[in-house]
């Protein structure tokens, strides 16, 4: 190993930026080591060494501007920028997700390539968010340089979106150097190695095991219905008249475990709709899910849910919810109900050009994880299999991922809808597929529903072998 790296590792250990022992992480897990590089700015000699190491790695990279992810890596990037004579830009931390405020400070031109420096890589998630900010501003991102790679498969994760990771120090390097100096004993070194070599996220467990570990009654109910009905198909029944609605539902009822309605699409909705719907749901053993996409303040959504023409809370056990108005929407919707109800949060959408960002998705999942009693899962989508898997990995196993934008024969609808195949959705980790026009626009919705059900269930079975 190069002397510079050796020196850096020893220096970082000396100033307490690398620690070994037992540390409680944000996730609740206990880690045998802890890395915190925030204090390095107070050690100019260490910075000098790091900057030289960074320059060595940068030598063969092509980029027009560079940046460091605030806070720790920004002063490093600034120093590199000065030494190389390459302009620096940076992303404001406080307006990461949205807002009309300027996101990127500094001068650059659209189409230029930006190299991103960071201090650490653990899962890679924050790298995606940083890249997205740069890309939204018109920059291209190809390379990431991280000072320390403490990830299980960070490079592989970044590669799913075409980014290349170069890192300067690995955990194995640290073990080697500190071990040789008797600063880390063999037993602890082994613990560190084992900790790093286990995936951050557990692979998706078998559906039945996940059901056993699920506590929220309404989430259990969905999972039990999927298993009992041997179907992971949700029919999206977006039709405009009640007669057609029930014709299709009668024909497809045996194949689906849930029907998703947009009740406000119906032209001739009347008082007999709900009793008929409930009777059919009982006859064919499926669940009722209104895709209302609530999005307003708590007090308004409460009225929208319980009152008005449709009184949705009376008959739809599950509804969709946008989180744009913040967590209080969940209290508005589910805080004051006679019968238990549960929501699916829109974490990603299938529509082309939708405004949901990586940061927004993460924030939606953070709320949903805290509110499992009234959040059964998420609506999500993805660009490809790897992207869907990466997304699914962030979702707790006792919550469900429902995937719309699924079609066996079409790639889109000319109005922004983007379709994935059944296979890809389920192999990516979707627990259920939501299919609308693939079934309802066909001449024989019953037969078509069976086709989707079989495709969905076969994919489900191969995921649960
Ligand atoms: O991102 C989304 C979220 C939803 S809930 N994309 C979607 O398409 N949906 C809904 O799924 C949409 O409102 C529609 O009811 C259904 C898809 O219908 P299809 O005919 O395109 O299969």
Tab-separated table of C-alpha atoms and ligand atoms in Angstrom:
chain	number	residue	atom	x	y	z
A	1	UNK	CA	0.000	0.000	0.000
A	2	UNK	CA	1.143	3.473	-0.809
A	3	UNK	CA	2.774	5.375	2.054
A	4	UNK	CA	0.330	8.239	1.805
A	5	UNK	CA	-2.590	5.947	2.489
A	6	UNK	CA	-0.821	4.337	5.394
A	7	UNK	CA	-0.105	7.751	6.883
A	8	UNK	CA	-3.682	8.854	6.378
A	9	UNK	CA	-5.110	5.797	8.115
A	10	UNK	CA	-2.780	6.232	11.079
A	11	UNK	CA	-3.526	9.960	11.241
A	12	UNK	CA	-7.262	9.396	11.160
A	13	UNK	CA	-6.941	6.875	13.942
A	14	UNK	CA	-4.760	9.243	15.957
A	15	UNK	CA	-7.239	12.123	15.803
A	16	UNK	CA	-10.163	9.844	16.698
A	17	UNK	CA	-11.829	9.921	13.288
A	18	UNK	CA	-11.648	6.101	13.151
A	19	UNK	CA	-12.797	4.365	16.274
A	20	UNK	CA	-13.226	0.713	17.181
A	21	UNK	CA	-15.420	-0.750	19.873
A	22	UNK	CA	-19.219	-0.829	20.066
A	23	UNK	CA	-21.277	1.930	18.527
A	24	UNK	CA	-25.017	2.236	18.252
A	25	UNK	CA	-26.024	3.325	14.752
A	26	UNK	CA	-29.043	5.371	13.702
A	27	UNK	CA	-30.583	2.160	12.349
A	28	UNK	CA	-30.420	0.618	15.822
A	29	UNK	CA	-27.690	-1.843	14.832
A	30	UNK	CA	-24.437	-2.066	16.766
A	31	UNK	CA	-21.302	-1.458	14.745
A	32	UNK	CA	-17.795	-2.526	15.796
A	33	UNK	CA	-16.358	0.652	14.314
A	34	UNK	CA	-17.221	4.268	13.777
A	35	UNK	CA	-15.932	6.708	11.206
A	36	UNK	CA	-16.476	10.425	11.562
A	37	UNK	CA	-14.328	12.613	9.377
A	38	UNK	CA	-15.876	15.952	10.279
A	39	UNK	CA	-12.948	17.038	12.410
A	40	UNK	CA	-10.268	16.609	9.709
A	41	UNK	CA	-10.640	20.245	8.665
A	42	UNK	CA	-8.710	21.204	11.799
A	43	UNK	CA	-5.656	19.274	10.628
A	44	UNK	CA	-4.099	20.989	7.621
A	45	UNK	CA	-1.425	18.316	7.252
A	46	UNK	CA	-4.048	15.623	6.969
A	47	UNK	CA	-6.023	17.678	4.450
A	48	UNK	CA	-2.880	18.155	2.383
A	49	UNK	CA	-2.345	14.419	2.267
A	50	UNK	CA	-5.961	13.736	1.360
A	51	UNK	CA	-5.903	16.326	-1.399
A	52	UNK	CA	-2.838	14.676	-2.921
A	53	UNK	CA	-4.532	11.274	-2.764
A	54	UNK	CA	-7.638	12.722	-4.373
A	55	UNK	CA	-5.575	14.330	-7.128
A	56	UNK	CA	-3.925	10.986	-7.880
A	57	UNK	CA	-7.310	9.293	-8.295
A	58	UNK	CA	-8.649	12.194	-10.351
A	59	UNK	CA	-5.766	12.119	-12.802
A	60	UNK	CA	-7.485	9.844	-15.299
A	61	UNK	CA	-11.032	11.221	-14.894
A	62	UNK	CA	-12.712	13.635	-17.260
A	63	UNK	CA	-14.761	16.445	-15.758
A	64	UNK	CA	-15.449	20.138	-16.219
A	65	UNK	CA	-16.428	21.072	-12.666
A	66	UNK	CA	-16.219	19.324	-9.344
A	67	UNK	CA	-18.100	19.292	-6.102
A	68	UNK	CA	-17.965	17.870	-2.597
A	69	UNK	CA	-21.052	16.733	-0.724
A	70	UNK	CA	-21.558	19.099	2.237
A	71	UNK	CA	-20.306	19.349	4.791
A	72	UNK	CA	-17.245	17.161	5.209
A	73	UNK	CA	-16.233	16.768	1.580
A	74	UNK	CA	-16.842	20.355	0.506
A	75	UNK	CA	-13.610	21.830	1.903
A	76	UNK	CA	-11.707	18.913	0.379
A	77	UNK	CA	-13.233	19.574	-3.019
A	78	UNK	CA	-12.507	23.295	-2.677
A	79	UNK	CA	-8.853	22.567	-2.075
A	80	UNK	CA	-8.658	20.162	-5.024
A	81	UNK	CA	-10.399	22.725	-7.206
A	82	UNK	CA	-7.798	25.362	-6.410
A	83	UNK	CA	-4.910	23.009	-7.004
A	84	UNK	CA	-6.230	21.676	-10.304
A	85	UNK	CA	-7.631	24.986	-11.491
A	86	UNK	CA	-10.995	23.286	-12.036
A	87	UNK	CA	-14.135	25.230	-11.058
A	88	UNK	CA	-16.013	24.208	-7.959
A	89	UNK	CA	-19.796	24.112	-7.613
A	90	UNK	CA	-21.855	22.948	-4.696
A	91	UNK	CA	-25.354	21.957	-3.816
A	92	UNK	CA	-27.116	23.792	-1.033
A	93	UNK	CA	-27.936	21.356	1.701
A	94	UNK	CA	-31.033	23.069	2.994
A	95	UNK	CA	-32.966	23.099	-0.292
A	96	UNK	CA	-32.121	19.625	-1.388
A	97	UNK	CA	-35.542	18.394	-2.324
A	98	UNK	CA	-37.643	21.173	-3.684
A	99	UNK	CA	-38.214	24.860	-3.711
A	100	UNK	CA	-37.712	27.499	-6.287
A	101	UNK	CA	-34.457	28.581	-4.633
A	102	UNK	CA	-31.231	28.031	-6.469
A	103	UNK	CA	-29.971	24.563	-5.729
A	104	UNK	CA	-26.473	24.728	-7.102
A	105	UNK	CA	-24.066	27.536	-6.291
A	106	UNK	CA	-21.290	28.416	-8.700
A	107	UNK	CA	-21.061	28.932	-12.439
A	108	UNK	CA	-21.371	26.106	-14.891
A	109	UNK	CA	-22.950	25.330	-18.217
A	110	UNK	CA	-25.639	22.763	-18.892
A	111	UNK	CA	-24.128	19.629	-20.357
A	112	UNK	CA	-20.861	19.930	-18.440
A	113	UNK	CA	-19.645	16.967	-16.426
A	114	UNK	CA	-19.409	17.217	-12.662
A	115	UNK	CA	-17.244	14.941	-10.555
A	116	UNK	CA	-18.517	14.348	-7.028
A	117	UNK	CA	-16.278	13.893	-3.988
A	118	UNK	CA	-17.531	12.519	-0.693
A	119	UNK	CA	-15.896	11.390	2.511
A	120	UNK	CA	-17.668	8.066	3.005
A	121	UNK	CA	-19.832	5.571	1.212
A	122	UNK	CA	-22.046	3.269	3.264
A	123	UNK	CA	-25.103	2.385	1.186
A	124	UNK	CA	-24.783	4.793	-1.706
A	125	UNK	CA	-28.202	6.356	-1.123
A	126	UNK	CA	-26.945	9.863	-0.411
A	127	UNK	CA	-24.861	9.676	-3.580
A	128	UNK	CA	-27.979	9.171	-5.675
A	129	UNK	CA	-29.540	12.221	-4.078
A	130	UNK	CA	-26.433	14.320	-4.735
A	131	UNK	CA	-26.237	13.175	-8.354
A	132	UNK	CA	-29.902	13.908	-8.871
A	133	UNK	CA	-29.472	17.501	-7.719
A	134	UNK	CA	-26.607	18.033	-10.141
A	135	UNK	CA	-28.470	16.366	-12.985
A	136	UNK	CA	-31.575	18.434	-12.410
A	137	UNK	CA	-29.410	21.518	-12.800
A	138	UNK	CA	-28.247	20.228	-16.184
A	139	UNK	CA	-24.883	18.757	-15.195
A	140	UNK	CA	-23.784	15.248	-16.097
A	141	UNK	CA	-22.461	12.938	-13.411
A	142	UNK	CA	-20.160	10.013	-14.156
A	143	UNK	CA	-17.637	9.664	-11.359
A	144	UNK	CA	-17.768	9.592	-7.593
A	145	UNK	CA	-14.621	9.612	-5.466
A	146	UNK	CA	-14.976	8.588	-1.831
A	147	UNK	CA	-12.253	8.818	0.711
A	148	UNK	CA	-13.363	5.712	2.599
A	149	UNK	CA	-15.465	2.886	1.248
A	150	UNK	CA	-17.157	1.182	4.169
A	151	UNK	CA	-19.998	-0.188	2.081
A	152	UNK	CA	-21.111	-3.732	1.385
A	153	UNK	CA	-21.693	-3.116	-2.318
A	154	UNK	CA	-21.588	0.649	-2.862
A	155	UNK	CA	-19.809	0.482	-6.208
A	156	UNK	CA	-22.326	-2.033	-7.463
A	157	UNK	CA	-25.224	0.115	-6.278
A	158	UNK	CA	-23.872	3.212	-8.031
A	159	UNK	CA	-23.288	1.194	-11.186
A	160	UNK	CA	-27.031	0.468	-11.386
A	161	UNK	CA	-27.399	4.058	-12.517
A	162	UNK	CA	-24.218	4.097	-14.561
A	163	UNK	CA	-22.006	5.904	-11.993
A	164	UNK	CA	-18.448	4.827	-11.324
A	165	UNK	CA	-17.086	4.799	-7.793
A	166	UNK	CA	-13.382	5.147	-7.018
A	167	UNK	CA	-12.429	5.009	-3.397
A	168	UNK	CA	-9.142	5.705	-1.709
A	169	UNK	CA	-9.279	3.577	1.422
A	170	UNK	CA	-11.224	0.394	2.097
A	171	UNK	CA	-12.050	-1.144	5.454
A	172	UNK	CA	-9.610	-3.921	4.599
A	173	UNK	CA	-6.846	-1.279	4.191
A	174	UNK	CA	-7.636	0.078	7.633
A	175	UNK	CA	-7.505	-3.375	9.187
A	176	UNK	CA	-4.154	-4.066	7.537
A	177	UNK	CA	-2.475	-0.838	8.592
A	178	UNK	CA	-3.857	-0.620	12.108
A	179	UNK	CA	-3.334	-4.341	12.676
A	180	UNK	CA	0.331	-4.079	11.689
A	181	UNK	CA	0.808	-1.275	14.216
A	182	UNK	CA	-0.986	-3.219	16.954
A	183	UNK	CA	-3.718	-0.608	17.045
A	184	UNK	CA	-6.434	-3.132	16.246
A	185	UNK	CA	-6.480	-6.676	17.578
A	186	UNK	CA	-7.256	-9.635	15.361
A	187	UNK	CA	-10.549	-10.443	17.051
A	188	UNK	CA	-11.962	-6.952	16.629
A	189	UNK	CA	-10.600	-6.814	13.085
A	190	UNK	CA	-12.565	-9.958	12.305
A	191	UNK	CA	-15.715	-8.417	13.754
A	192	UNK	CA	-15.219	-5.331	11.591
A	193	UNK	CA	-14.721	-7.507	8.528
A	194	UNK	CA	-17.875	-9.484	9.230
A	195	UNK	CA	-19.883	-6.338	9.853
A	196	UNK	CA	-18.868	-4.816	6.527
A	197	UNK	CA	-19.424	-8.042	4.644
A	198	UNK	CA	-23.050	-8.333	5.533
A	199	UNK	CA	-25.596	-6.621	3.314
A	200	UNK	CA	-27.067	-3.467	4.819
A	201	UNK	CA	-30.519	-4.506	3.763
A	202	UNK	CA	-31.640	-8.069	4.203
A	203	UNK	CA	-32.782	-9.736	0.993
A	204	UNK	CA	-36.547	-9.953	0.695
A	205	UNK	CA	-37.734	-12.795	2.926
A	206	UNK	CA	-40.364	-15.283	1.864
A	207	UNK	CA	-43.825	-13.794	1.796
A	208	UNK	CA	-45.177	-16.164	4.466
A	209	UNK	CA	-42.325	-15.268	6.819
A	210	UNK	CA	-42.949	-11.614	6.219
A	211	UNK	CA	-46.615	-12.115	7.045
A	212	UNK	CA	-45.630	-13.821	10.307
A	213	UNK	CA	-43.518	-10.778	11.205
A	214	UNK	CA	-46.219	-8.244	10.309
A	215	UNK	CA	-48.123	-6.647	13.160
A	216	UNK	CA	-50.482	-4.147	11.535
A	217	UNK	CA	-53.842	-5.937	11.187
A	218	UNK	CA	-54.789	-4.297	7.902
A	219	UNK	CA	-51.432	-5.142	6.353
A	220	UNK	CA	-51.804	-8.719	7.564
A	221	UNK	CA	-55.223	-8.821	5.959
A	222	UNK	CA	-53.815	-7.874	2.559
A	223	UNK	CA	-51.072	-10.469	2.817
A	224	UNK	CA	-53.460	-13.169	3.948
A	225	UNK	CA	-55.831	-12.385	1.108
A	226	UNK	CA	-53.013	-12.628	-1.434
A	227	UNK	CA	-52.046	-16.064	-0.105
A	228	UNK	CA	-55.601	-17.347	0.255
A	229	UNK	CA	-56.670	-16.124	-3.148
A	230	UNK	CA	-53.373	-17.153	-4.783
A	231	UNK	CA	-53.413	-13.858	-6.622
A	232	UNK	CA	-51.282	-10.743	-6.423
A	233	UNK	CA	-53.382	-8.929	-8.993
A	234	UNK	CA	-55.107	-5.625	-8.258
A	235	UNK	CA	-57.627	-4.624	-10.896
A	236	UNK	CA	-57.682	-0.911	-11.616
A	237	UNK	CA	-61.247	-0.363	-12.720
A	238	UNK	CA	-61.261	3.094	-14.263
A	239	UNK	CA	-64.531	2.994	-16.219
A	240	UNK	CA	-67.186	5.649	-16.542
A	241	UNK	CA	-70.472	3.844	-16.055
A	242	UNK	CA	-71.744	1.654	-13.283
A	243	UNK	CA	-73.045	-1.125	-15.545
A	244	UNK	CA	-69.669	-1.642	-17.192
A	245	UNK	CA	-67.985	-1.417	-13.803
A	246	UNK	CA	-69.988	-4.329	-12.426
A	247	UNK	CA	-69.892	-6.382	-15.652
A	248	UNK	CA	-66.110	-6.300	-15.586
A	249	UNK	CA	-65.898	-6.837	-11.847
A	250	UNK	CA	-68.205	-9.864	-11.988
A	251	UNK	CA	-66.035	-11.384	-14.724
A	252	UNK	CA	-62.684	-10.612	-13.127
A	253	UNK	CA	-63.575	-10.988	-9.435
A	254	UNK	CA	-62.352	-14.601	-9.172
A	255	UNK	CA	-58.885	-13.619	-10.423
A	256	UNK	CA	-58.086	-10.591	-8.271
A	257	UNK	CA	-57.343	-10.073	-4.582
A	258	UNK	CA	-58.239	-6.387	-4.645
A	259	UNK	CA	-60.120	-3.895	-6.807
A	260	UNK	CA	-58.846	-0.350	-7.100
A	261	UNK	CA	-61.490	2.254	-7.811
A	262	UNK	CA	-61.553	5.880	-8.869
A	263	UNK	CA	-65.114	6.371	-7.805
A	264	UNK	CA	-65.283	9.959	-9.083
A	265	UNK	CA	-64.854	8.725	-12.655
A	266	UNK	CA	-68.321	7.156	-12.637
A	267	UNK	CA	-70.975	9.263	-14.390
A	268	UNK	CA	-73.967	7.488	-12.893
A	269	UNK	CA	-72.819	6.775	-9.346
A	270	UNK	CA	-75.774	6.348	-7.035
A	271	UNK	CA	-76.742	4.961	-3.660
A	272	UNK	CA	-76.807	1.360	-4.850
A	273	UNK	CA	-73.168	1.389	-5.932
A	274	UNK	CA	-71.575	0.724	-2.566
A	275	UNK	CA	-73.873	-2.124	-1.477
A	276	UNK	CA	-73.355	-3.829	-4.848
A	277	UNK	CA	-69.602	-3.380	-4.617
A	278	UNK	CA	-69.503	-4.779	-1.106
A	279	UNK	CA	-71.642	-7.755	-2.097
A	280	UNK	CA	-69.352	-8.611	-4.998
A	281	UNK	CA	-66.289	-8.198	-2.790
A	282	UNK	CA	-67.773	-10.694	-0.344
A	283	UNK	CA	-68.821	-13.098	-3.089
A	284	UNK	CA	-65.397	-13.202	-4.768
A	285	UNK	CA	-63.262	-12.546	-1.695
A	286	UNK	CA	-61.490	-9.384	-2.762
A	287	UNK	CA	-60.623	-6.144	-1.002
A	288	UNK	CA	-61.776	-2.610	-1.891
A	289	UNK	CA	-59.159	0.085	-2.449
A	290	UNK	CA	-60.034	3.650	-3.500
A	291	UNK	CA	-57.218	5.395	-5.311
A	292	UNK	CA	-58.217	8.824	-3.998
A	293	UNK	CA	-54.657	10.161	-3.756
A	294	UNK	CA	-55.439	12.459	-0.835
A	295	UNK	CA	-53.005	15.355	-0.740
A	296	UNK	CA	-54.419	18.240	1.283
A	297	UNK	CA	-54.090	19.408	4.879
A	298	UNK	CA	-55.281	17.072	7.636
A	299	UNK	CA	-58.570	18.829	8.309
A	300	UNK	CA	-59.600	18.900	4.643
A	301	UNK	CA	-58.689	15.312	3.839
A	302	UNK	CA	-60.656	14.160	6.870
A	303	UNK	CA	-63.785	15.650	5.312
A	304	UNK	CA	-62.899	14.393	1.851
A	305	UNK	CA	-62.495	10.896	3.270
A	306	UNK	CA	-65.574	10.717	5.467
A	307	UNK	CA	-68.052	13.066	3.893
A	308	UNK	CA	-69.204	14.371	0.506
A	309	UNK	CA	-71.061	12.316	-2.072
A	310	UNK	CA	-68.930	9.215	-1.767
A	311	UNK	CA	-68.209	8.811	1.958
A	312	UNK	CA	-65.131	6.828	0.992
A	313	UNK	CA	-64.235	5.877	4.555
A	314	UNK	CA	-67.473	3.886	4.776
A	315	UNK	CA	-66.521	1.395	2.120
A	316	UNK	CA	-62.865	1.592	1.038
A	317	UNK	CA	-60.573	-0.167	3.512
A	318	UNK	CA	-57.477	1.185	1.761
A	319	UNK	CA	-56.768	4.503	0.062
A	320	UNK	CA	-53.791	6.146	-1.616
A	321	UNK	CA	-52.117	9.176	-0.043
A	322	UNK	CA	-49.647	11.760	-1.356
A	323	UNK	CA	-47.242	12.966	1.327
A	324	UNK	CA	-46.625	16.414	-0.131
A	325	UNK	CA	-48.519	18.067	2.743
A	326	UNK	CA	-46.516	16.217	5.397
A	327	UNK	CA	-47.176	13.605	8.037
A	328	UNK	CA	-50.234	15.304	9.546
A	329	UNK	CA	-52.251	14.094	6.571
A	330	UNK	CA	-52.136	10.641	8.154
A	331	UNK	CA	-53.657	11.956	11.383
A	332	UNK	CA	-56.312	13.770	9.375
A	333	UNK	CA	-57.219	10.630	7.473
A	334	UNK	CA	-56.859	7.839	9.988
A	335	UNK	CA	-57.056	9.568	13.340
A	336	UNK	CA	-60.799	9.623	13.818
A	337	UNK	CA	-62.514	6.690	12.144
A	338	UNK	CA	-65.167	4.221	13.130
A	339	UNK	CA	-63.709	1.300	11.176
A	340	UNK	CA	-59.980	0.689	10.765
A	341	UNK	CA	-58.544	1.943	7.485
A	342	UNK	CA	-55.064	2.035	6.024
A	343	UNK	CA	-53.119	3.889	3.378
A	344	UNK	CA	-50.657	3.366	0.577
A	345	UNK	CA	-48.231	6.251	0.163
A	346	UNK	CA	-47.171	7.392	-3.283
A	347	UNK	CA	-43.391	6.957	-3.034
A	348	UNK	CA	-42.693	6.918	-6.740
A	349	UNK	CA	-44.927	7.310	-9.778
A	350	UNK	CA	-45.099	5.671	-13.177
A	351	UNK	CA	-45.845	8.865	-15.090
A	352	UNK	CA	-43.077	10.144	-17.321
A	353	UNK	CA	-41.520	13.380	-16.098
A	354	UNK	CA	-43.126	13.173	-12.649
A	355	UNK	CA	-41.574	15.498	-10.093
A	356	UNK	CA	-40.778	12.944	-7.402
A	357	UNK	CA	-37.086	13.014	-6.459
A	358	UNK	CA	-34.850	10.514	-4.648
A	359	UNK	CA	-34.988	12.778	-1.610
A	360	UNK	CA	-38.768	12.980	-1.648
A	361	UNK	CA	-39.034	9.204	-1.939
A	362	UNK	CA	-36.710	8.756	1.034
A	363	UNK	CA	-38.744	11.180	3.098
A	364	UNK	CA	-42.008	9.427	2.220
A	365	UNK	CA	-40.513	6.113	3.312
A	366	UNK	CA	-39.255	7.637	6.555
A	367	UNK	CA	-42.775	8.729	7.483
A	368	UNK	CA	-44.327	5.470	6.332
A	369	UNK	CA	-41.918	3.434	8.461
A	370	UNK	CA	-42.937	5.381	11.539
A	371	UNK	CA	-46.640	4.938	10.866
A	372	UNK	CA	-47.042	1.254	10.142
A	373	UNK	CA	-50.329	1.169	12.033
A	374	UNK	CA	-51.956	3.150	9.225
A	375	UNK	CA	-49.528	2.714	6.317
A	376	UNK	CA	-49.733	-0.730	4.722
A	377	UNK	CA	-47.234	0.133	2.057
A	378	UNK	CA	-46.308	2.203	-0.929
A	379	UNK	CA	-47.089	2.763	-4.551
A	380	UNK	CA	-43.904	2.699	-6.562
A	381	UNK	CA	-42.348	2.150	-9.920
A	382	UNK	CA	-38.888	1.943	-11.446
A	383	UNK	CA	-36.781	2.458	-14.523
A	384	UNK	CA	-35.446	-1.102	-14.676
A	385	UNK	CA	-35.040	-4.225	-12.577
A	386	UNK	CA	-32.042	-2.950	-10.617
A	387	UNK	CA	-33.728	0.338	-9.924
A	388	UNK	CA	-36.866	-1.381	-8.624
A	389	UNK	CA	-34.780	-3.676	-6.421
A	390	UNK	CA	-32.886	-0.754	-4.971
A	391	UNK	CA	-36.181	0.951	-4.188
A	392	UNK	CA	-37.740	-2.197	-2.707
A	393	UNK	CA	-34.695	-2.614	-0.454
A	394	UNK	CA	-35.593	0.598	1.311
A	395	UNK	CA	-39.108	-0.591	2.126
A	396	UNK	CA	-39.606	-2.515	5.372
A	397	UNK	CA	-40.514	-6.132	4.850
A	398	UNK	CA	-43.699	-5.787	6.860
A	399	UNK	CA	-45.032	-3.225	4.405
A	400	UNK	CA	-46.125	-3.850	0.840
A	401	UNK	CA	-45.095	-2.460	-2.502
A	402	UNK	CA	-47.904	-2.149	-5.036
A	403	UNK	CA	-46.868	-1.454	-8.583
A	404	UNK	CA	-49.080	0.232	-11.180
A	405	UNK	CA	-47.949	0.946	-14.711
A	406	UNK	CA	-47.860	-2.751	-15.572
A	407	UNK	CA	-48.874	-4.112	-18.954
A	408	UNK	CA	-48.029	-7.289	-20.825
A	409	UNK	CA	-48.479	-5.847	-24.299
A	410	UNK	CA	-47.798	-2.126	-24.238
A	411	UNK	CA	-44.979	0.212	-23.221
A	412	UNK	CA	-47.027	3.371	-22.740
A	413	UNK	CA	-50.251	5.160	-23.528
A	414	UNK	CA	-49.200	8.377	-25.229
A	415	UNK	CA	-50.261	10.346	-22.138
A	416	UNK	CA	-47.191	9.788	-20.032
A	417	UNK	CA	-47.977	6.383	-18.609
A	418	UNK	CA	-44.927	4.083	-18.665
A	419	UNK	CA	-45.423	0.341	-18.464
A	420	UNK	CA	-43.259	-2.377	-16.994
A	421	UNK	CA	-43.820	-6.081	-17.519
A	422	UNK	CA	-45.404	-8.237	-14.816
A	423	UNK	CA	-42.162	-10.201	-14.520
A	424	UNK	CA	-40.024	-7.153	-13.935
A	425	UNK	CA	-42.376	-5.654	-11.362
A	426	UNK	CA	-42.564	-8.830	-9.282
A	427	UNK	CA	-38.914	-9.830	-9.707
A	428	UNK	CA	-38.005	-6.324	-8.551
A	429	UNK	CA	-39.955	-6.939	-5.348
A	430	UNK	CA	-43.478	-5.664	-6.009
A	431	UNK	CA	-45.888	-7.597	-3.793
A	432	UNK	CA	-48.793	-6.858	-6.076
A	433	UNK	CA	-49.323	-5.538	-9.571
A	434	UNK	CA	-51.988	-2.981	-10.415
A	435	UNK	CA	-53.400	-3.471	-13.894
A	436	UNK	CA	-56.018	-1.305	-15.549
A	437	UNK	CA	-56.288	-1.022	-19.296
A	438	UNK	CA	-54.289	-4.197	-19.882
A	439	UNK	CA	-57.425	-5.937	-18.631
A	440	UNK	CA	-60.373	-3.585	-18.942
A	441	UNK	CA	-59.662	-2.452	-22.505
A	442	UNK	CA	-59.646	-6.016	-23.787
A	443	UNK	CA	-62.645	-7.774	-25.353
A	444	UNK	CA	-62.665	-10.429	-22.664
A	445	UNK	CA	-61.627	-8.882	-19.343
A	446	UNK	CA	-62.252	-12.145	-17.473
A	447	UNK	CA	-59.817	-14.099	-19.662
A	448	UNK	CA	-57.340	-11.251	-19.666
A	449	UNK	CA	-57.480	-10.959	-15.879
A	450	UNK	CA	-56.679	-14.669	-15.700
A	451	UNK	CA	-53.680	-14.105	-17.973
A	452	UNK	CA	-52.356	-11.347	-15.705
A	453	UNK	CA	-53.156	-13.307	-12.584
A	454	UNK	CA	-51.236	-16.341	-13.871
A	455	UNK	CA	-48.270	-14.219	-14.931
A	456	UNK	CA	-48.273	-12.395	-11.594
A	457	UNK	CA	-48.680	-15.532	-9.519
A	458	UNK	CA	-45.985	-17.471	-11.393
A	459	UNK	CA	-43.585	-14.597	-10.822
A	460	UNK	CA	-44.665	-14.503	-7.153
A	461	UNK	CA	-44.043	-18.246	-6.780
A	462	UNK	CA	-40.594	-18.033	-8.267
A	463	UNK	CA	-39.767	-15.241	-5.831
A	464	UNK	CA	-40.993	-17.422	-2.959
A	465	UNK	CA	-39.488	-20.797	-3.833
B	1	LIG	O1	-47.776	6.141	-10.320
B	1	LIG	C1	-48.916	5.729	-10.495
B	1	LIG	C2	-49.792	5.583	-9.431
B	1	LIG	C3	-51.060	5.072	-9.684
B	1	LIG	S1	-52.065	4.734	-8.335
B	1	LIG	N1	-49.305	5.369	-11.726
B	1	LIG	C4	-50.563	4.877	-11.970
B	1	LIG	O2	-50.843	4.558	-13.124
B	1	LIG	N2	-51.469	4.765	-10.950
B	1	LIG	C5	-52.845	4.320	-11.189
B	1	LIG	O3	-52.828	3.007	-11.699
B	1	LIG	C6	-53.601	5.179	-12.197
B	1	LIG	O4	-54.326	6.183	-11.540
B	1	LIG	C7	-54.509	4.179	-12.868
B	1	LIG	O5	-55.711	4.067	-12.131
B	1	LIG	C8	-53.792	2.857	-12.748
B	1	LIG	C9	-53.062	2.422	-14.003
B	1	LIG	O6	-53.952	2.148	-15.020
B	1	LIG	P1	-53.475	1.498	-16.410
B	1	LIG	O7	-54.703	1.485	-17.246
B	1	LIG	O8	-52.409	2.365	-16.994
B	1	LIG	O9	-52.996	0.110	-16.070
